[in-house]
Short mmCIF file of C-alpha atoms and ligand atoms in Angstrom, two decimals:
data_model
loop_
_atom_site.label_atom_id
_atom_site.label_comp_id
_atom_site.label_asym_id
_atom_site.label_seq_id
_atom_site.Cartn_x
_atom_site.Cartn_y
_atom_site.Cartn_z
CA UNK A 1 35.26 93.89 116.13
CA UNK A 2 34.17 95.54 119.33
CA UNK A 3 36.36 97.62 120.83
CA UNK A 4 36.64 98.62 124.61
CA UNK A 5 37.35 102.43 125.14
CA UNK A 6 39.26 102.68 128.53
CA UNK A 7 38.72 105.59 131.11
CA UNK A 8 40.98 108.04 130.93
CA UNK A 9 43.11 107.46 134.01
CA UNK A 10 42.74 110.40 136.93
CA UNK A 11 46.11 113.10 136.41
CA UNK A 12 47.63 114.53 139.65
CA UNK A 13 49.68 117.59 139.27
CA UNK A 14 52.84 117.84 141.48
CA UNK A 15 54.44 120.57 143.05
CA UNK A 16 57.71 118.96 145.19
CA UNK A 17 59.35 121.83 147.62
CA UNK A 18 62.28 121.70 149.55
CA UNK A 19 65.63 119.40 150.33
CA UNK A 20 66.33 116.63 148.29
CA UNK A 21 65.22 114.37 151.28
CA UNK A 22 61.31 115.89 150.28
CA UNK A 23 62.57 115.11 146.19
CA UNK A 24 62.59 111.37 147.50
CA UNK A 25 59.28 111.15 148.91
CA UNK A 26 57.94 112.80 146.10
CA UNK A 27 59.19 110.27 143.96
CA UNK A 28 57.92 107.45 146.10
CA UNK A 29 54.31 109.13 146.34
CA UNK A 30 54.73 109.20 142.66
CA UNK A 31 55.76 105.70 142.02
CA UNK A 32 52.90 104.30 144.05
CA UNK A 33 50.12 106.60 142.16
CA UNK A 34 51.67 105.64 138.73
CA UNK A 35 51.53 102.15 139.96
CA UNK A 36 48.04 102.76 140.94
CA UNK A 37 46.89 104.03 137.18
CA UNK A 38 47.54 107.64 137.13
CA UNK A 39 49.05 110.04 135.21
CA UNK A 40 50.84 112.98 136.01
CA UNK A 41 49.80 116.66 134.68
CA UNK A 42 52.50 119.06 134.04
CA UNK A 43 49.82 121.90 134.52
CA UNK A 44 47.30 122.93 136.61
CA UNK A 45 44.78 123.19 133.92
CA UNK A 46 45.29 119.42 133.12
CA UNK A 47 45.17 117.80 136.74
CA UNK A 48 42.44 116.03 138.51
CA UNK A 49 44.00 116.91 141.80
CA UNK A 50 47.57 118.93 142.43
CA UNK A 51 49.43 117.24 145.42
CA UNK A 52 52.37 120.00 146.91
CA UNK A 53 55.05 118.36 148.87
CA UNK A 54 55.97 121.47 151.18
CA UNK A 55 58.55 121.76 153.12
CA UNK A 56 58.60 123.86 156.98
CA UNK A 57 62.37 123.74 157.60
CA UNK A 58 62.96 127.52 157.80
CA UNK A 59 60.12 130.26 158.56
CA UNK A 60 60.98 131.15 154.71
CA UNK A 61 60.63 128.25 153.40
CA UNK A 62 57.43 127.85 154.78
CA UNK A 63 56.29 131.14 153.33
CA UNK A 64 57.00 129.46 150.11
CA UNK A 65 55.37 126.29 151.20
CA UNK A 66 51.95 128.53 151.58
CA UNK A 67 52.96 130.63 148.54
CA UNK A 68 52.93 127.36 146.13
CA UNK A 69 49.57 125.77 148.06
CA UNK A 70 47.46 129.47 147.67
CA UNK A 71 48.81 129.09 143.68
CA UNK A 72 47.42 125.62 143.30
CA UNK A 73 44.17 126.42 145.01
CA UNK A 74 43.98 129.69 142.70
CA UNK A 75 44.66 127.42 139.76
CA UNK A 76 43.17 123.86 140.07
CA UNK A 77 41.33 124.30 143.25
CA UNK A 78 41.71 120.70 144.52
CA UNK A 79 44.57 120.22 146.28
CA UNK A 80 46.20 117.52 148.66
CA UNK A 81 49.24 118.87 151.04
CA UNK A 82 51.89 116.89 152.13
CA UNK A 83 55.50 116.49 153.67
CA UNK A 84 57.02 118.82 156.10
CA UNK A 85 54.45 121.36 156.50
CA UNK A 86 52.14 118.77 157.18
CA UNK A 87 52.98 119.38 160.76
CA UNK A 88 51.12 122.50 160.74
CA UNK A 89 47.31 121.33 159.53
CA UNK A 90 45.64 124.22 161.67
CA UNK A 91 47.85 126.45 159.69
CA UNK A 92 47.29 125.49 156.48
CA UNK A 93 43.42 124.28 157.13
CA UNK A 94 43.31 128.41 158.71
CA UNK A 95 44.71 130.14 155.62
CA UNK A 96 43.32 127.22 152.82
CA UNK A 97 40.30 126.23 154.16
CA UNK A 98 39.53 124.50 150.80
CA UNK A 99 42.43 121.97 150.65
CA UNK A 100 40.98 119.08 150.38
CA UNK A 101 43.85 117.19 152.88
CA UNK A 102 46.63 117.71 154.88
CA UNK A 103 49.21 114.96 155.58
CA UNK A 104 53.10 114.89 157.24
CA UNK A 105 56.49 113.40 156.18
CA UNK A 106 56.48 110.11 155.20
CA UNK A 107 53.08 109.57 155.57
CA UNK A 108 52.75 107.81 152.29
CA UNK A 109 49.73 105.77 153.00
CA UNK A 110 47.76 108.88 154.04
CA UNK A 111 49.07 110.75 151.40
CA UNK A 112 48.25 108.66 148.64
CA UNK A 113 44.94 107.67 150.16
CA UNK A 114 44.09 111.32 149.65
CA UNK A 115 44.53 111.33 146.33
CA UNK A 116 42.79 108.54 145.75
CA UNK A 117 39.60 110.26 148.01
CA UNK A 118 40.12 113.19 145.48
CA UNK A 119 40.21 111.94 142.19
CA UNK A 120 39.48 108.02 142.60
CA UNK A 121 41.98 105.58 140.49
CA UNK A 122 40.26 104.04 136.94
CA UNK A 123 39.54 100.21 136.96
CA UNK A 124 42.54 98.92 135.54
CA UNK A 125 45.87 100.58 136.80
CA UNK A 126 48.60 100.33 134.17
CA UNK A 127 51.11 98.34 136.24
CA UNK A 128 53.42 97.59 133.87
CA UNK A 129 53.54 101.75 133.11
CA UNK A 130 56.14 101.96 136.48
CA UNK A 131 59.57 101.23 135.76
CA UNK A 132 61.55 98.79 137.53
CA UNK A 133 63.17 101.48 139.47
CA UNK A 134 60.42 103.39 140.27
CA UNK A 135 59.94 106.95 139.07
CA UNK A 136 62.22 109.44 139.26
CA UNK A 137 62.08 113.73 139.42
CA UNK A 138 65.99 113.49 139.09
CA UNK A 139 67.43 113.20 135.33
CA UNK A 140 68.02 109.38 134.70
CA UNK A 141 71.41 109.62 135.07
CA UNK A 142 71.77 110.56 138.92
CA UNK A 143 69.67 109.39 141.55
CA UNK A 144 69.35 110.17 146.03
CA UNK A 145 69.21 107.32 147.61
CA UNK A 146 67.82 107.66 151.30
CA UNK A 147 69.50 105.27 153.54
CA UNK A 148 67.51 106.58 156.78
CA UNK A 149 65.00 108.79 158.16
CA UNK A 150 65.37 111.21 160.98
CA UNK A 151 67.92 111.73 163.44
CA UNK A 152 68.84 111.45 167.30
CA UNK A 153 70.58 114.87 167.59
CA UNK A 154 69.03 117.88 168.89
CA UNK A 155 70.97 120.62 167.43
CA UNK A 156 69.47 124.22 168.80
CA UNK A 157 68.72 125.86 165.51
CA UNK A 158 66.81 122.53 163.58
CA UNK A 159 62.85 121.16 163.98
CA UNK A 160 63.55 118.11 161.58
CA UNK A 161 63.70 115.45 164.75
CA UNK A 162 60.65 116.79 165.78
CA UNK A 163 58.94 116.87 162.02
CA UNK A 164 60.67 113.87 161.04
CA UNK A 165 61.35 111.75 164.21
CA UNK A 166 64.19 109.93 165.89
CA UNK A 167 66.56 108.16 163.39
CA UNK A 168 65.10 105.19 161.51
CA UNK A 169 67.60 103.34 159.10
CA UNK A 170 66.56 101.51 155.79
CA UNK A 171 67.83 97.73 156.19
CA UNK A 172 70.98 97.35 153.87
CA UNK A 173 70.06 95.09 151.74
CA UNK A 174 66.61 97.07 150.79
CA UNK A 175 69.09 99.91 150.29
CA UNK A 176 71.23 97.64 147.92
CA UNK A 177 68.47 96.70 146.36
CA UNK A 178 67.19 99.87 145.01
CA UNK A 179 70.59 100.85 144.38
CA UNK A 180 71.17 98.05 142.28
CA UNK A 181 68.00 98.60 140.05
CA UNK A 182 68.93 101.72 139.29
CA UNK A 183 72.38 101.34 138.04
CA UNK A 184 70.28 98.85 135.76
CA UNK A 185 67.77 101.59 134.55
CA UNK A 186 70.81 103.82 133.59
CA UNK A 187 71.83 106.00 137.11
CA UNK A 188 75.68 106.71 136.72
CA UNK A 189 76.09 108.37 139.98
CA UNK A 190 74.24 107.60 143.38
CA UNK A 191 73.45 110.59 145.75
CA UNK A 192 73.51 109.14 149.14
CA UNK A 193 71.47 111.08 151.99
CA UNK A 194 69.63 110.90 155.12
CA UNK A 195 69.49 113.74 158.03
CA UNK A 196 72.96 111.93 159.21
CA UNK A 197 74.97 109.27 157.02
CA UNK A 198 77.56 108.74 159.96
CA UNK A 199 74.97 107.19 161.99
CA UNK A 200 73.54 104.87 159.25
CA UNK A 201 72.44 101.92 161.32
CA UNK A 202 72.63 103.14 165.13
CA UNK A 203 69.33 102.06 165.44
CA UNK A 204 69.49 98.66 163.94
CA UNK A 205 72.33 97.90 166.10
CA UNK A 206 74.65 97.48 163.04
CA UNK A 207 72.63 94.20 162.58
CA UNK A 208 74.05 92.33 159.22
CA UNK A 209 71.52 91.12 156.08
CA UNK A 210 72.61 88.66 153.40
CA UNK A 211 73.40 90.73 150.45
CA UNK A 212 74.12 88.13 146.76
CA UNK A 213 75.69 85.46 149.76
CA UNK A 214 77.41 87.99 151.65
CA UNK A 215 77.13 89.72 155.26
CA UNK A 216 76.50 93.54 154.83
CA UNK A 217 76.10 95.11 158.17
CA UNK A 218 74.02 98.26 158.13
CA UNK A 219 76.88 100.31 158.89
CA UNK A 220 78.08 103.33 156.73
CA UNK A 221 81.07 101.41 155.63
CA UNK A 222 79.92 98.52 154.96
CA UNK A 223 76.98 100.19 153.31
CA UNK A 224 79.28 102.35 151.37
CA UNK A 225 82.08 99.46 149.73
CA UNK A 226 78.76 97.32 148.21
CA UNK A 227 77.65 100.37 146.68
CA UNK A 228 80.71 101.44 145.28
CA UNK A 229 80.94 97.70 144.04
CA UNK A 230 77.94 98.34 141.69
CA UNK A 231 79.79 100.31 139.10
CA UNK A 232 78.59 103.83 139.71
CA UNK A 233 79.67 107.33 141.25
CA UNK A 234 79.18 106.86 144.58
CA UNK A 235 78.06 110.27 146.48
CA UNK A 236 78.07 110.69 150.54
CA UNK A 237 76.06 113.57 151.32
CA UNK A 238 75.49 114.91 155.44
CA UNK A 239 78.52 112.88 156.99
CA UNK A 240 79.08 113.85 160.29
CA UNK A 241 83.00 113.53 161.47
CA UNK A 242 82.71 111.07 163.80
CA UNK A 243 85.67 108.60 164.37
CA UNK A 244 84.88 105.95 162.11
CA UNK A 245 84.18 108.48 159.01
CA UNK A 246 87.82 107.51 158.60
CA UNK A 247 87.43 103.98 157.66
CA UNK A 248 85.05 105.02 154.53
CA UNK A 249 88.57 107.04 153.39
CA UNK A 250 90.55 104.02 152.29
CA UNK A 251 87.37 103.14 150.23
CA UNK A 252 87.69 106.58 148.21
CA UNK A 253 91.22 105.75 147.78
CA UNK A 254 90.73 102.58 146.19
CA UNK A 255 88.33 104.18 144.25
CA UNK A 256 84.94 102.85 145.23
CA UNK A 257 83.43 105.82 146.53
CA UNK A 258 84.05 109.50 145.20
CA UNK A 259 86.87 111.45 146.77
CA UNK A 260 83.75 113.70 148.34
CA UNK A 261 82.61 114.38 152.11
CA UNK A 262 79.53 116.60 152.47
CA UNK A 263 80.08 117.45 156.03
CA UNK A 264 77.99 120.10 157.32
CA UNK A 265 80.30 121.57 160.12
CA UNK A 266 78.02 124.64 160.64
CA UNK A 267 80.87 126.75 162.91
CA UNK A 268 84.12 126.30 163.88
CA UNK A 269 84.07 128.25 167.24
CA UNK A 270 83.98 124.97 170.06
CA UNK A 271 81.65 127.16 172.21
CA UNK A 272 79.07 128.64 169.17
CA UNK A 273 79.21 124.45 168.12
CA UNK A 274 78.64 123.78 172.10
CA UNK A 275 75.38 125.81 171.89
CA UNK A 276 74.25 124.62 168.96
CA UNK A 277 74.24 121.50 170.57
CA UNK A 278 75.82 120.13 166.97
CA UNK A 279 77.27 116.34 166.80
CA UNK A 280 81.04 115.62 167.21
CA UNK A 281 81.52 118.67 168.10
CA UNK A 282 84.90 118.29 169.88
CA UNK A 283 86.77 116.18 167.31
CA UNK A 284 89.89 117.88 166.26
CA UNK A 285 88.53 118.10 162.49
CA UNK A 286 91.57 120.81 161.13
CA UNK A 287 93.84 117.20 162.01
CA UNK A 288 91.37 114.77 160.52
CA UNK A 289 91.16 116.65 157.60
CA UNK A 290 94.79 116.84 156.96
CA UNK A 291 95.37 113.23 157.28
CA UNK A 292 92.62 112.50 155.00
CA UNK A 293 93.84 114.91 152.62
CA UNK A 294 97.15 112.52 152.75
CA UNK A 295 95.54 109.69 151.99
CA UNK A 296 93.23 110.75 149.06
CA UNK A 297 95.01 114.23 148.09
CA UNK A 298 91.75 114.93 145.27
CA UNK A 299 89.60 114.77 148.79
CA UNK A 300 86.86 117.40 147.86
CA UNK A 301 85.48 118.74 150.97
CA UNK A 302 81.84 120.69 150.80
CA UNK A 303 80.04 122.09 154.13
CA UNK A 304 77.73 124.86 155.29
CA UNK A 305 78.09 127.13 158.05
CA UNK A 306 75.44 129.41 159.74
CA UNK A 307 76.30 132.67 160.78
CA UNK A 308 75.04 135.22 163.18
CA UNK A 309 73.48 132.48 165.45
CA UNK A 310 72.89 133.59 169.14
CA UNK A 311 76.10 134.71 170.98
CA UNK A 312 78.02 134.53 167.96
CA UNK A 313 80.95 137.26 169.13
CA UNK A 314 83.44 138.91 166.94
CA UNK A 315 85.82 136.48 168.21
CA UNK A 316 83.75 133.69 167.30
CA UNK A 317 83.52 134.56 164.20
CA UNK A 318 87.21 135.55 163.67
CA UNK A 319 87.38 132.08 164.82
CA UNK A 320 85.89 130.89 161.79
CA UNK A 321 87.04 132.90 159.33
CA UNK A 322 90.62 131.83 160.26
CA UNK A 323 89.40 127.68 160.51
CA UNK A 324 87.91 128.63 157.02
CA UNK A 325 91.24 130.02 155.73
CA UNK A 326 93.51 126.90 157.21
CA UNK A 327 90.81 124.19 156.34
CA UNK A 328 90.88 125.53 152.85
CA UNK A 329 87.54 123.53 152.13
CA UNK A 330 86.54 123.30 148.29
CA UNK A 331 82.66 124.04 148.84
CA UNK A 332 81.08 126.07 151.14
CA UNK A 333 77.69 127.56 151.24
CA UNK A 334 76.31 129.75 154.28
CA UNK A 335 73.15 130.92 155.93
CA UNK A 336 72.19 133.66 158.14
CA UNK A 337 70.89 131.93 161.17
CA UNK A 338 66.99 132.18 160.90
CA UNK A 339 64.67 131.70 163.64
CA UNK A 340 62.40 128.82 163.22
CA UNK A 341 59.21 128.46 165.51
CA UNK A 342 60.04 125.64 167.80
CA UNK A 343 63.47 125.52 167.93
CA UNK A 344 65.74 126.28 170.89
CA UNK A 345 67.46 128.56 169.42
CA UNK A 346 64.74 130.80 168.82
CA UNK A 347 64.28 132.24 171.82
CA UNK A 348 68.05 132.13 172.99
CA UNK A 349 69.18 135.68 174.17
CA UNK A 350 71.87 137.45 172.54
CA UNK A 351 70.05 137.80 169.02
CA UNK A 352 72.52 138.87 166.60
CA UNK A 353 71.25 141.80 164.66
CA UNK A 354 70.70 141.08 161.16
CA UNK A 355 72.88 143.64 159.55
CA UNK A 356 75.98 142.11 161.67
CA UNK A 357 74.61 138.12 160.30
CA UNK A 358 74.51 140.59 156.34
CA UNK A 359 77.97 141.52 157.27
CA UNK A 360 79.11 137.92 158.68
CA UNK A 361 77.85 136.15 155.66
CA UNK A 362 79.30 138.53 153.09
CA UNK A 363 82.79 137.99 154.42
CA UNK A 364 82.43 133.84 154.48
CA UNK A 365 81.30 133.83 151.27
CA UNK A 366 84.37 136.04 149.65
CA UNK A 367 86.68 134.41 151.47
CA UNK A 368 85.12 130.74 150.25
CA UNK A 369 84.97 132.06 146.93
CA UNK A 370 88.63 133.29 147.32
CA UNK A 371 89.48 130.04 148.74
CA UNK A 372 87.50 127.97 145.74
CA UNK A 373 88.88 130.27 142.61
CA UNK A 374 93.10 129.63 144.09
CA UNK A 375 91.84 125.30 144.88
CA UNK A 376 90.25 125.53 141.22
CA UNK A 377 92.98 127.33 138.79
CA UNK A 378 95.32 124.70 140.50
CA UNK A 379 93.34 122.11 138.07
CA UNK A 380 94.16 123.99 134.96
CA UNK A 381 96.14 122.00 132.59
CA UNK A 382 95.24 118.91 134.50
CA UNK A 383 92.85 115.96 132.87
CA UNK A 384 89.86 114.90 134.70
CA UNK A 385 86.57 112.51 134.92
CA UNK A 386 83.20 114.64 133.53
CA UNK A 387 79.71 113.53 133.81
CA UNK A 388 77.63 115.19 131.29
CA UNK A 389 74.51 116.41 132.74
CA UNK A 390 73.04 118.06 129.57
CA UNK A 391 74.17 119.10 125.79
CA UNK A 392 73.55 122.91 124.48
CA UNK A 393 72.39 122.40 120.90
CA UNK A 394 73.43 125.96 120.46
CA UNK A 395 76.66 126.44 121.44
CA UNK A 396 77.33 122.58 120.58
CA UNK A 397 78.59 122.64 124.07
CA UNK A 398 77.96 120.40 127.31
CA UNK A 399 77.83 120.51 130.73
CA UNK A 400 78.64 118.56 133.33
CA UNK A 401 80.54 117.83 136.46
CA UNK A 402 83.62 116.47 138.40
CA UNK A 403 84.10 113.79 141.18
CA UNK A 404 84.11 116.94 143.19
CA UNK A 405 81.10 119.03 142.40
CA UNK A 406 77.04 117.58 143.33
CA UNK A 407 74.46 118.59 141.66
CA UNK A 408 72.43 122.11 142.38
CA UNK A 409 74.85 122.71 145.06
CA UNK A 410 78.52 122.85 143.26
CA UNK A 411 80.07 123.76 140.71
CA UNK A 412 80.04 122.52 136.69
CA UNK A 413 82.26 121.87 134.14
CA UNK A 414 81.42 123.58 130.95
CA UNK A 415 82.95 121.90 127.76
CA UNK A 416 83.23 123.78 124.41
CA UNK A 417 82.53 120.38 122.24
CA UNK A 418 79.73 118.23 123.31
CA UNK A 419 80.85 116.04 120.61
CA UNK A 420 78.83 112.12 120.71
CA UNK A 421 78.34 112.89 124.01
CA UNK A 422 75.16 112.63 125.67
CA UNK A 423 73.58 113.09 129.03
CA UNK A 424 74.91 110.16 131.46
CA UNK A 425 78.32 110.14 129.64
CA UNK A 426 81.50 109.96 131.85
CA UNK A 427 84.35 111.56 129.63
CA UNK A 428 87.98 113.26 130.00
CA UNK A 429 88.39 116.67 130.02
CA UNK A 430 91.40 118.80 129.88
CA UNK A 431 90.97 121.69 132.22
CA UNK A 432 91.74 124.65 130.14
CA UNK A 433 90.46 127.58 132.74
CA UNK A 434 88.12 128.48 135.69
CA UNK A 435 86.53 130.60 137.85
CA UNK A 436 85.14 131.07 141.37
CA UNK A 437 82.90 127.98 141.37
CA UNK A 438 83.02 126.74 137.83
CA UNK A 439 86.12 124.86 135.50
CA UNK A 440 86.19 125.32 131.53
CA UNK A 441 87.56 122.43 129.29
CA UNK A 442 87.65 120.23 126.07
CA UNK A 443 87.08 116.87 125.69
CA UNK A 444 89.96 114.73 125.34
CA UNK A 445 89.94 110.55 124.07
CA UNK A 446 90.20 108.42 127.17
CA UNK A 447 93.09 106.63 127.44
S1 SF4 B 1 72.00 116.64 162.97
FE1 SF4 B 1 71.14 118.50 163.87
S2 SF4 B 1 70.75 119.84 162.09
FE2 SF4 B 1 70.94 117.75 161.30
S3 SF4 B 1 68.84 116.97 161.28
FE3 SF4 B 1 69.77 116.31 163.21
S4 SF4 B 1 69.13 117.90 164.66
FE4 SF4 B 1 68.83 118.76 162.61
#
């Protein structure tokens, strides 16, 4: 019998920097390439071409952006740029005159075009190699789904509406759609993000789609009660406070979405938020969050702040340590406020010296931490919902997390019996002790 020895389909290395906005585009470049017959390299050595998403958000994470490119070049030597840092070809095309392309954000065509330039695609693409819901740099059991692109604010400090664009919103039911098929390929929670989920839809004038014979308008609401109808944990990440954030409330109360608002205030001082130009800036949040707190008491609240931006005063920042101490938010992460080349803020006066932003940060994040250890010990003895994210073989332990902690940015729960379990698994845990960030537990039968 003859037989028919195949090429051996091209391998593209991939090096994916930055937000998890950048993870998602990486995973759609992916998806296409697989779909287009290659294979992916987890080394250097082994890759056709190495493709690094960058990302250009902060003037540090841009050093890192050229850090990982000079590595690949050093490595593999034929490499394809994309994502963020695309923005700056002359830069990169200056310092890496040998990459072989250059391409922006979303430019997924051009991007995968490249590729294809640099290591051409074998005759028969294995198709049927791409799962149903595409490919995925996340473990299988939690996934981001990005519900738009870009945004309409202008805040002084950020360069994503000019790397990314105005806001561009994903039609509902394409959003539902991908949603759907991966509950099917086994995603227990749903990460939803975008540069602002409060204005899901703006753009699309709220417009409604048929979704399975109903009306879903592409509205954060509506958007968020048909995914928390599909039977996973249902995530809102970058929610901005505006007025109708309160209607998605009753929907964590009845369960359908997690009792979780990602909501990056940045300050609390009305005039630093004034020059920061940031969103709903004026609402009377310490109020809001009260009453939400009284309709859905488990409300975990995460947000980051930026200290040490221009004109920040003492009294400014008094004014935000005491917000922090009354809000009494469960998460909080802070920055130092970096200058980033093209922003407004960058050439404000009134720099704030960086051993006062050292100072600043130091004292938000002990008095978070403070603030997270008392909101934390008040679970122990109490029973709650785990996800397992992975199983130590060694200490026959797992880990995992709540309804209130995301992934890379919270906290975990760390159980001393991993028992059956297995990554995905949703289990109750008796909450024996804790910590600053982190709870400590056993696994208990559901009831
Ligand atoms: S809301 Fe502000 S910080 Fe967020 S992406 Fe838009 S401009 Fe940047």
């Amino acid at each position: 019998m003859k037989t028919t020895t195949l090429p051996r389909p091209p391998r593209v290395g991939l090096v994916s920097l930055g937000c998890p906005k950048a993870l998602v585009d990486s995973e759609r470049i992916i998806t296409k390439l697989r779909g287009d017959g290659y294979q992916m390299s987890p080394d250097y050595a082994g890759a056709d071409v190495v493709l690094v998403n960058t990302c250009g958000f902060l003037d540090s994470a841009k050093a890192e952006s050229l850090e990982a490119i000079g590595e690949a070049i050093a490595e593999n030597g034929r490499v394809v740029v994309t994502g963020c840092m695309g923005k700056d070809a002359e830069v990169i095309r200056e310092r890496f005159p040998d990459v072989l392309a250059v391409t922006g954000p979303q430019q997924y065509e051009e991007v995968v075009a490249a590729v294809h330039e640099a290591a051409p695609p074998s005759a028969s693409p294995f198709i049927d190699l791409v799962p149903e819901a595409g490919l995925k740099l996340t473990p299988r059991h939690y996934s981001y789904l990005k519900i738009s692109e870009g945004c309409n604010h202008r805040c002084a400090f950020c360069i994503i509406p000019h790397l990314r664009g105005d806001l561009v919103s994903r039609r509902p039911d394409a959003i539902l759609r991908e949603a759907e098929k991966l509950v099917e390929a086994g995603t227990k929670e749903l990460l939803v993000i975008s540069q602002d989920t409060s204005a899901y839809g703006l753009d699309l004038k709220h417009a409604a789609w048929n979704w399975h014979g109903r009306e879903v308008r592409a509205h954060m609401t509506d958007l968020a009660r048909e995914l928390g109808s599909l039977g996973a944990w249902v995530r809102l990440h970058y929610v901005y406070p505006y007025p109708h954030v309160d209607s998605v409330i009753p929907l964590m109360a009845e369960g359908l979405v997690l009792p979780y608002l990602d909501i990056p205030f940045q300050h609390a001082s009305p005039k630093v938020l004034r020059a920061m130009k940031r969103p709903a800036n004026d609402a009377k949040v310490l109020q809001r969050i009260r009453e939400w707190r009284a309709q859905v008491p488990d409300l975990a609240i995460r947000s980051s702040f930026v200290v040490g931006f221009p004109g920040e005063t003492d009294e400014d920042f008094e004014y935000l340590l005491n917000w922090l101490e009354e809000a009494r938010l469960d998460r909080v992460g802070c920055f130092r406020f970096e200058p980033v080349e093209g922003a407004p803020a960058t050439s404000m006066e009134d720099q704030v010296p960086d051993e006062v932003k050292a100072e600043r940060f130091e004292r938000v994040m002990a008095l978070s931490a403070r603030i997270s250890a008392d909101k934390l010990a008040a679970k122990i003895g109490s029973t709650i919902d785990v996800l397992i994210d992975a199983i130590d073989p060694e200490t026959d332990g797992a880990t995992g997390r709540s309804k209130a902690d995301a992934p890379e940015i919270d906290g975990e729960v760390h159980l001393r019996d991993a028992g059956e379990f297995k990554a995905g698994d949703i289990v109750s845990v008796l909450v024996e002790d804790s910590d600053a960030h982190d709870l400590y537990g056993v696994s208990i039968p559901s009831s």
